[in-house]
mmCIF file of C-alpha atoms in Angstrom:
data_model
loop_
_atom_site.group_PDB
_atom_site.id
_atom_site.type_symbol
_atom_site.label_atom_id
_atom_site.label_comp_id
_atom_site.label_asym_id
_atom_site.label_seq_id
_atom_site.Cartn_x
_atom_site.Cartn_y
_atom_site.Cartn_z
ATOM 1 C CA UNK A 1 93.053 72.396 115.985
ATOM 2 C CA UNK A 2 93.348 74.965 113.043
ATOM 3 C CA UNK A 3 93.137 74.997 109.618
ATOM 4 C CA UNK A 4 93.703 77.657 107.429
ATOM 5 C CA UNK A 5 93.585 77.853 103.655
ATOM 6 C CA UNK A 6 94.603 80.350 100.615
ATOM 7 C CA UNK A 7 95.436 79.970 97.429
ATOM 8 C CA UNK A 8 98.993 78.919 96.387
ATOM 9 C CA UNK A 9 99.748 81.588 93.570
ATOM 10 C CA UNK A 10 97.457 84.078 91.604
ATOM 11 C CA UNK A 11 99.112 86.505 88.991
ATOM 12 C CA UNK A 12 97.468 90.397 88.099
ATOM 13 C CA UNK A 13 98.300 93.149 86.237
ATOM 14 C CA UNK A 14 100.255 96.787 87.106
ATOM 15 C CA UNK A 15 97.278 98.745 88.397
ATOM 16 C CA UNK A 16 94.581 95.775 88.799
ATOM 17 C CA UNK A 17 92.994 94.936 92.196
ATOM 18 C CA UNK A 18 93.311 91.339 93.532
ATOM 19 C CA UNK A 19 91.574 89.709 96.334
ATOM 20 C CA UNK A 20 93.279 87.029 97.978
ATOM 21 C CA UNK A 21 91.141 84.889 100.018
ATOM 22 C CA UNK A 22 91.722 83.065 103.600
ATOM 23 C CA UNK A 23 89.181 80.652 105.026
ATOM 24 C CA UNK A 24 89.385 78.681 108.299
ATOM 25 C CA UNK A 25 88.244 76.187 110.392
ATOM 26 C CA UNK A 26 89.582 76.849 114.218
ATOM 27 C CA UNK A 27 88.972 75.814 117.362
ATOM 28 C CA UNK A 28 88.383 79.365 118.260
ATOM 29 C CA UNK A 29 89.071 82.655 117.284
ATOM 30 C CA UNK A 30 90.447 85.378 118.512
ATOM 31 C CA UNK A 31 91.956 87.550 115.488
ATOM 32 C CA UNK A 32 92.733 87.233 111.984
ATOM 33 C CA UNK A 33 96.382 88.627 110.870
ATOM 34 C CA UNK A 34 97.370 89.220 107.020
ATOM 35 C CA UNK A 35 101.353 89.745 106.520
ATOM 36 C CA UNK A 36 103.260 90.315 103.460
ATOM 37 C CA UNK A 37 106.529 88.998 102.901
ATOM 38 C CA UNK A 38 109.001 89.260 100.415
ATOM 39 C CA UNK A 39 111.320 86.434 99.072
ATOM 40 C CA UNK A 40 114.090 85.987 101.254
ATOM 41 C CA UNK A 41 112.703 88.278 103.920
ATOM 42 C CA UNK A 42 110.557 88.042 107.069
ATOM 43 C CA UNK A 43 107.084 88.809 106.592
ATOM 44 C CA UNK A 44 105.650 92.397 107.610
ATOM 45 C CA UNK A 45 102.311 92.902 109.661
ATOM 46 C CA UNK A 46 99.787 94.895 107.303
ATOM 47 C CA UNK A 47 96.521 94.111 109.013
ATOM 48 C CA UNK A 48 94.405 92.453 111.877
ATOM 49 C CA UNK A 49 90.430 91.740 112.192
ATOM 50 C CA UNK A 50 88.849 90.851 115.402
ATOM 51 C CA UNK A 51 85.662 91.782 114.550
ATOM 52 C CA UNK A 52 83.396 91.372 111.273
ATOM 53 C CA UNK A 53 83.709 94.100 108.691
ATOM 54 C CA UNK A 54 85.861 95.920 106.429
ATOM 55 C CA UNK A 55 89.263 97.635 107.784
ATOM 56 C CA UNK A 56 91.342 99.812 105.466
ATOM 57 C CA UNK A 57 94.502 101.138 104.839
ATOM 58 C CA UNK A 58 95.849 102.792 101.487
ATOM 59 C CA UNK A 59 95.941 100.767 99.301
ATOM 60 C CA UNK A 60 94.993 97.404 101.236
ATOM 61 C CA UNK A 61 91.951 96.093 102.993
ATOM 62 C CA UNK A 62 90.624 93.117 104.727
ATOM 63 C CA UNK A 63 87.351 92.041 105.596
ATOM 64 C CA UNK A 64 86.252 89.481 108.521
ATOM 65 C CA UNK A 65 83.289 87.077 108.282
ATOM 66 C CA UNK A 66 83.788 85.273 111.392
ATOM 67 C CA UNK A 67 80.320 83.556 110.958
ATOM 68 C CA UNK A 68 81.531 82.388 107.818
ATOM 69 C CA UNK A 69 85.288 81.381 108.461
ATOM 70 C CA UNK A 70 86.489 83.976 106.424
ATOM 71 C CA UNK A 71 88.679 86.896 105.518
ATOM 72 C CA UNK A 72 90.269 88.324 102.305
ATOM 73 C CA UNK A 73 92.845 90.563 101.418
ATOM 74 C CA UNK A 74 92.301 93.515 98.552
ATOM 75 C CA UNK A 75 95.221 94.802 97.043
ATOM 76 C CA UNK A 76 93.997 97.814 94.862
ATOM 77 C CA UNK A 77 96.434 99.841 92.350
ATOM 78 C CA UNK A 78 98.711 97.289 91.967
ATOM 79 C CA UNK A 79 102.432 98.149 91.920
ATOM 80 C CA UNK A 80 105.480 96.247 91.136
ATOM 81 C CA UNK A 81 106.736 96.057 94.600
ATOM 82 C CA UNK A 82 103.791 94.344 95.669
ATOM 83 C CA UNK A 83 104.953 91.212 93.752
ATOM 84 C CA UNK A 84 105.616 88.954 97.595
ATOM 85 C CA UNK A 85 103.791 85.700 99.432
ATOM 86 C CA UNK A 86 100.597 86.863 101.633
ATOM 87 C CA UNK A 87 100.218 84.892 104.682
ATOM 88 C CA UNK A 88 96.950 84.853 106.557
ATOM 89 C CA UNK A 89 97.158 83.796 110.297
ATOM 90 C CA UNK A 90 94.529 83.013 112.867
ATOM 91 C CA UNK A 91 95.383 83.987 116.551
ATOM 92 C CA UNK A 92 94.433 80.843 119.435
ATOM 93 C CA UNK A 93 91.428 82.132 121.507
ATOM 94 C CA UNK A 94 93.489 80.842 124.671
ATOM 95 C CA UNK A 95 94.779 83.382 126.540
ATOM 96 C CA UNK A 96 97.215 81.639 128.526
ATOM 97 C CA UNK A 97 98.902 80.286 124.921
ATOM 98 C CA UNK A 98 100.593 83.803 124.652
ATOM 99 C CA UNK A 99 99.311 85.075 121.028
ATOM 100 C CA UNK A 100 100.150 81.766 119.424
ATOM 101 C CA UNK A 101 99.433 82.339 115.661
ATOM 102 C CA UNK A 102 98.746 79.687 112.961
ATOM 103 C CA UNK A 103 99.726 80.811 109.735
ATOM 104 C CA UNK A 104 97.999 79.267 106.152
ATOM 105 C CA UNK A 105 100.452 78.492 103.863
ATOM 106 C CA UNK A 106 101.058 81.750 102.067
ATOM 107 C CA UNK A 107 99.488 83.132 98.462
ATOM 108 C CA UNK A 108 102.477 83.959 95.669
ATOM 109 C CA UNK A 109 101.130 86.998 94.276
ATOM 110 C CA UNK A 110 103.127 87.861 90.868
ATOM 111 C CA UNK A 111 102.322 91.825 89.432
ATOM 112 C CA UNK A 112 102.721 91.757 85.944
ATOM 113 C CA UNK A 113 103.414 95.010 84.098
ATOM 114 C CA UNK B 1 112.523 94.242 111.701
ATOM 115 C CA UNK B 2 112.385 96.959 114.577
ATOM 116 C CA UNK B 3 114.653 95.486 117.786
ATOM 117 C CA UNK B 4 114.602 91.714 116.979
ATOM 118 C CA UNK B 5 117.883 90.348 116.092
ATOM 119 C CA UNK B 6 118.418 87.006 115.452
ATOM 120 C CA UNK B 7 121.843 85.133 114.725
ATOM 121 C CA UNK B 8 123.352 83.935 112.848
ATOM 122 C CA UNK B 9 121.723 84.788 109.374
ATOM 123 C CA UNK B 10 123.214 81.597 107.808
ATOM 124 C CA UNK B 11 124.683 78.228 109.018
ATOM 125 C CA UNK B 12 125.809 75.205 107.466
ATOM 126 C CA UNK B 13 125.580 71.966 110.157
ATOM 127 C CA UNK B 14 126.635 68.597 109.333
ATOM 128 C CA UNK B 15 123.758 65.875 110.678
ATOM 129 C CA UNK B 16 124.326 65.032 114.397
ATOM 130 C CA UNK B 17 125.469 68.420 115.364
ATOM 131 C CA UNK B 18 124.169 70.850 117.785
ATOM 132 C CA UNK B 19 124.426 74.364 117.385
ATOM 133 C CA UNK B 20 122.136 77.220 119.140
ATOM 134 C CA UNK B 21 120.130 80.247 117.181
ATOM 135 C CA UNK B 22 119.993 83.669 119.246
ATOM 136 C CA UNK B 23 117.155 85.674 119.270
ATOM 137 C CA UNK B 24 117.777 88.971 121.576
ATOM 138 C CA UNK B 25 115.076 92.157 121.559
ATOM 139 C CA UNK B 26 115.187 95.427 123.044
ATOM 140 C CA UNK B 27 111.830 96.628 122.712
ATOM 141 C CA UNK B 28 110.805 95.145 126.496
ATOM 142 C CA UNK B 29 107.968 92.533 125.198
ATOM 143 C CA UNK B 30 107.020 89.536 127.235
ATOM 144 C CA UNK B 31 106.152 87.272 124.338
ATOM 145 C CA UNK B 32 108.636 85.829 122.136
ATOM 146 C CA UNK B 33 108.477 83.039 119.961
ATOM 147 C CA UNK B 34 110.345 80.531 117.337
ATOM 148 C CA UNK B 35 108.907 79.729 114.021
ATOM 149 C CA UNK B 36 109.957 77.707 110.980
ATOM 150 C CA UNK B 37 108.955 78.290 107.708
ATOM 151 C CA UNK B 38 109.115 75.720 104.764
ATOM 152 C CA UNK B 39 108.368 75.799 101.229
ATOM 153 C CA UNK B 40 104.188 75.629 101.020
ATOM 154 C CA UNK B 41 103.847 75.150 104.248
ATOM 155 C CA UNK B 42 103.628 78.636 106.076
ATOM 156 C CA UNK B 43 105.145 79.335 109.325
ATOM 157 C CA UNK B 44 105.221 76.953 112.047
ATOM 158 C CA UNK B 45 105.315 77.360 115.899
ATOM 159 C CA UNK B 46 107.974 75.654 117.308
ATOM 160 C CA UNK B 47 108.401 77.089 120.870
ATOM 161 C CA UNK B 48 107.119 80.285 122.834
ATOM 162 C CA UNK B 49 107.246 81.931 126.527
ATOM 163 C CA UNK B 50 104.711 84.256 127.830
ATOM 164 C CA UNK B 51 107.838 86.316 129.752
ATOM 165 C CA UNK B 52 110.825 85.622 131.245
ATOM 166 C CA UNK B 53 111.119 81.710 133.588
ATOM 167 C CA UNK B 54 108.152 80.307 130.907
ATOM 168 C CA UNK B 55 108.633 78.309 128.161
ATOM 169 C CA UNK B 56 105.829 75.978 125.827
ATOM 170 C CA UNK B 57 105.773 74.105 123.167
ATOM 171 C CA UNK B 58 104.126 74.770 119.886
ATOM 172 C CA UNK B 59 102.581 72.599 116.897
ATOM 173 C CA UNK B 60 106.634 71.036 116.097
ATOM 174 C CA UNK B 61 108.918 71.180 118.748
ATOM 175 C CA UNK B 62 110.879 67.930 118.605
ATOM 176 C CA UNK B 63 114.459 67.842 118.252
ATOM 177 C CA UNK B 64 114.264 71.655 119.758
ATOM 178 C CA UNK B 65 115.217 73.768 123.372
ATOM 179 C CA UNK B 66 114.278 76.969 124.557
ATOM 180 C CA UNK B 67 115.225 78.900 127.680
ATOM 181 C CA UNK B 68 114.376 82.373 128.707
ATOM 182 C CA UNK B 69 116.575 83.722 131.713
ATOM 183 C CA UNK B 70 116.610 87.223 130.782
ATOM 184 C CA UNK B 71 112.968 88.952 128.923
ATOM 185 C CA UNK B 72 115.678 89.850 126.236
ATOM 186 C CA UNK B 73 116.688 86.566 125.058
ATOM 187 C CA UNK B 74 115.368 83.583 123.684
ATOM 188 C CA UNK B 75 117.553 80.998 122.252
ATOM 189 C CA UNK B 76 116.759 77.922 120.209
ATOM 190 C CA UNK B 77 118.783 75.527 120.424
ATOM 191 C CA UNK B 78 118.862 72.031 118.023
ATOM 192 C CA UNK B 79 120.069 69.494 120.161
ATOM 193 C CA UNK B 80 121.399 67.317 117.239
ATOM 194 C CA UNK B 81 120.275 68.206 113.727
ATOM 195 C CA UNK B 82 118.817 66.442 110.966
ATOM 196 C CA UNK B 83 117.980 67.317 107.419
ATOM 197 C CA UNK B 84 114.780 67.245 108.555
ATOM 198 C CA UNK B 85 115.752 70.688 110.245
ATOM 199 C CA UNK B 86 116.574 72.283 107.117
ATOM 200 C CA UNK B 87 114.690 75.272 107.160
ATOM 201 C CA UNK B 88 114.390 79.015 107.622
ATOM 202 C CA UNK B 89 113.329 80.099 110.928
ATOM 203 C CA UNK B 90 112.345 83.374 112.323
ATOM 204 C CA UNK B 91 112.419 84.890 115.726
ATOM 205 C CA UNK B 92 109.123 86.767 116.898
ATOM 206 C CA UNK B 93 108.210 89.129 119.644
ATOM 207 C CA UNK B 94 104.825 90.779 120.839
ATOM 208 C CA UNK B 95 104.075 93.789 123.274
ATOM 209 C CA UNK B 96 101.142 92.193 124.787
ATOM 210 C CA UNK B 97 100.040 95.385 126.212
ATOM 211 C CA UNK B 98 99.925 97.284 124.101
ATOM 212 C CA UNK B 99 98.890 95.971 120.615
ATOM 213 C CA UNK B 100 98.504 93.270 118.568
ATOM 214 C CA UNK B 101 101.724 93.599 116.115
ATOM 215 C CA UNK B 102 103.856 90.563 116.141
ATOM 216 C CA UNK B 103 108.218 91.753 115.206
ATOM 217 C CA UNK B 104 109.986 89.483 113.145
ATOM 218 C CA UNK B 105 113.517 88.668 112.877
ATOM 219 C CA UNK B 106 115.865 88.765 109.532
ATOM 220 C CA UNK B 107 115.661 85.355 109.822
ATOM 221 C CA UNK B 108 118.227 82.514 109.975
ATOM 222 C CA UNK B 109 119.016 80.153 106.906
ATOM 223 C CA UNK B 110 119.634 76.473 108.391
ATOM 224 C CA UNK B 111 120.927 73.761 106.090
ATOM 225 C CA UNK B 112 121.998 70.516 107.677
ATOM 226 C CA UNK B 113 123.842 67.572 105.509
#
């Protein structure tokens, strides 16, 4: 099975840089996902990890430890908008169960100004 | 939300009812799936198919159908709700191809009383 685990809330400042952090325990592995998604909204793909290391994009990264169970997502230069939930999801490594995800529960981020 | 369209965006059911949720995409993609998302819990897999004539169940699918006749469509249908059911659920699709992006629908806002 799969487990998956982030933080429930975490609150930072206009122009800060928070790290939200996703750890796992799977089965197998094969791909991490981070998604954004605003209240009321469907959540919106921002990133994906296969392999160990550092990807970025703008403002947002995410780094892979698949040794360790592991990922994060860094948020740098905070902005209002970026106030939403960020869900982490872990992809099955069985091919023949058609990109199954299994999402943690989702990290409330809250930009204050 | 680019090509998924799911319907309707809200419903009201009374308990014991059945009623069907449309998901339709025009983007070609073999893999579509049905999720539900409640409060602090993240999404969860209900049902998925791999391409058109294949269906499978995910991590809850009691108290759910799917079909998929056509590679557009995939319907969910609750065969007689429960409050249990109360939820939001979203409509996915994947290009299996040719990436690893997963399309979300809108959405649909389920309340059964």
């Amino acid at each position: 099975g799969q487990n998956i685990d982030q933080p429930t809330e975490m609150t930072a400042t206009e122009g800060a840089i928070v790290q939200i952090n996703c750890t796992y325990q799977t089965s197998g592995f094969n791909g991490l996902f981070w998604y954004q998604q605003h209240a009321g909204e469907a959540p919106t793909f921002l990133s994906y990890n296969v392999l160990d290391g550092l990807e970025e994009k703008g403002r947002f990264s995410s780094f892979l430890s698949r040794s360790k169970g592991y990922s994060y997502l860094l948020l740098k230069e905070l902005q209002m908008k970026d106030s939403a939930s960020y869900l982490c999801a872990v992809r099955d490594p069985i091919k023949a169960a058609g990109n199954k995800l299994t999402f943690g529960g989702g990290t409330r981020v809250l930009v204050k100004p | 939300n680019a090509g998924v369209t799911q319907t309707p965006k809200f419903q009201v059911l009374k308990t014991g009812q059945s009623m069907t949720l449309q998901c339709a995409q025009d983007m070609n993609h073999e893999y579509m799936s049905w999720y539900r998302q409640d409060p602090g819990m993240g999404l969860r897999l209900i049902h998925y198919s791999v391409g058109a004539g294949i269906t499978d169940q995910g991590e809850v699918p009691n108290g759910y159908n799917v079909s998929r006749s056509t590679t557009e469509d995939f319907p969910l249908r609750l065969l007689s709700a429960a409050p249990s059911q109360t939820s939001v659920y979203f409509c996915a699709t994947m290009d299996t191809r040719s990436g690893n992006t997963i399309y979300f629908g809108e959405g649909s806002w389920l309340t059964v009383v």
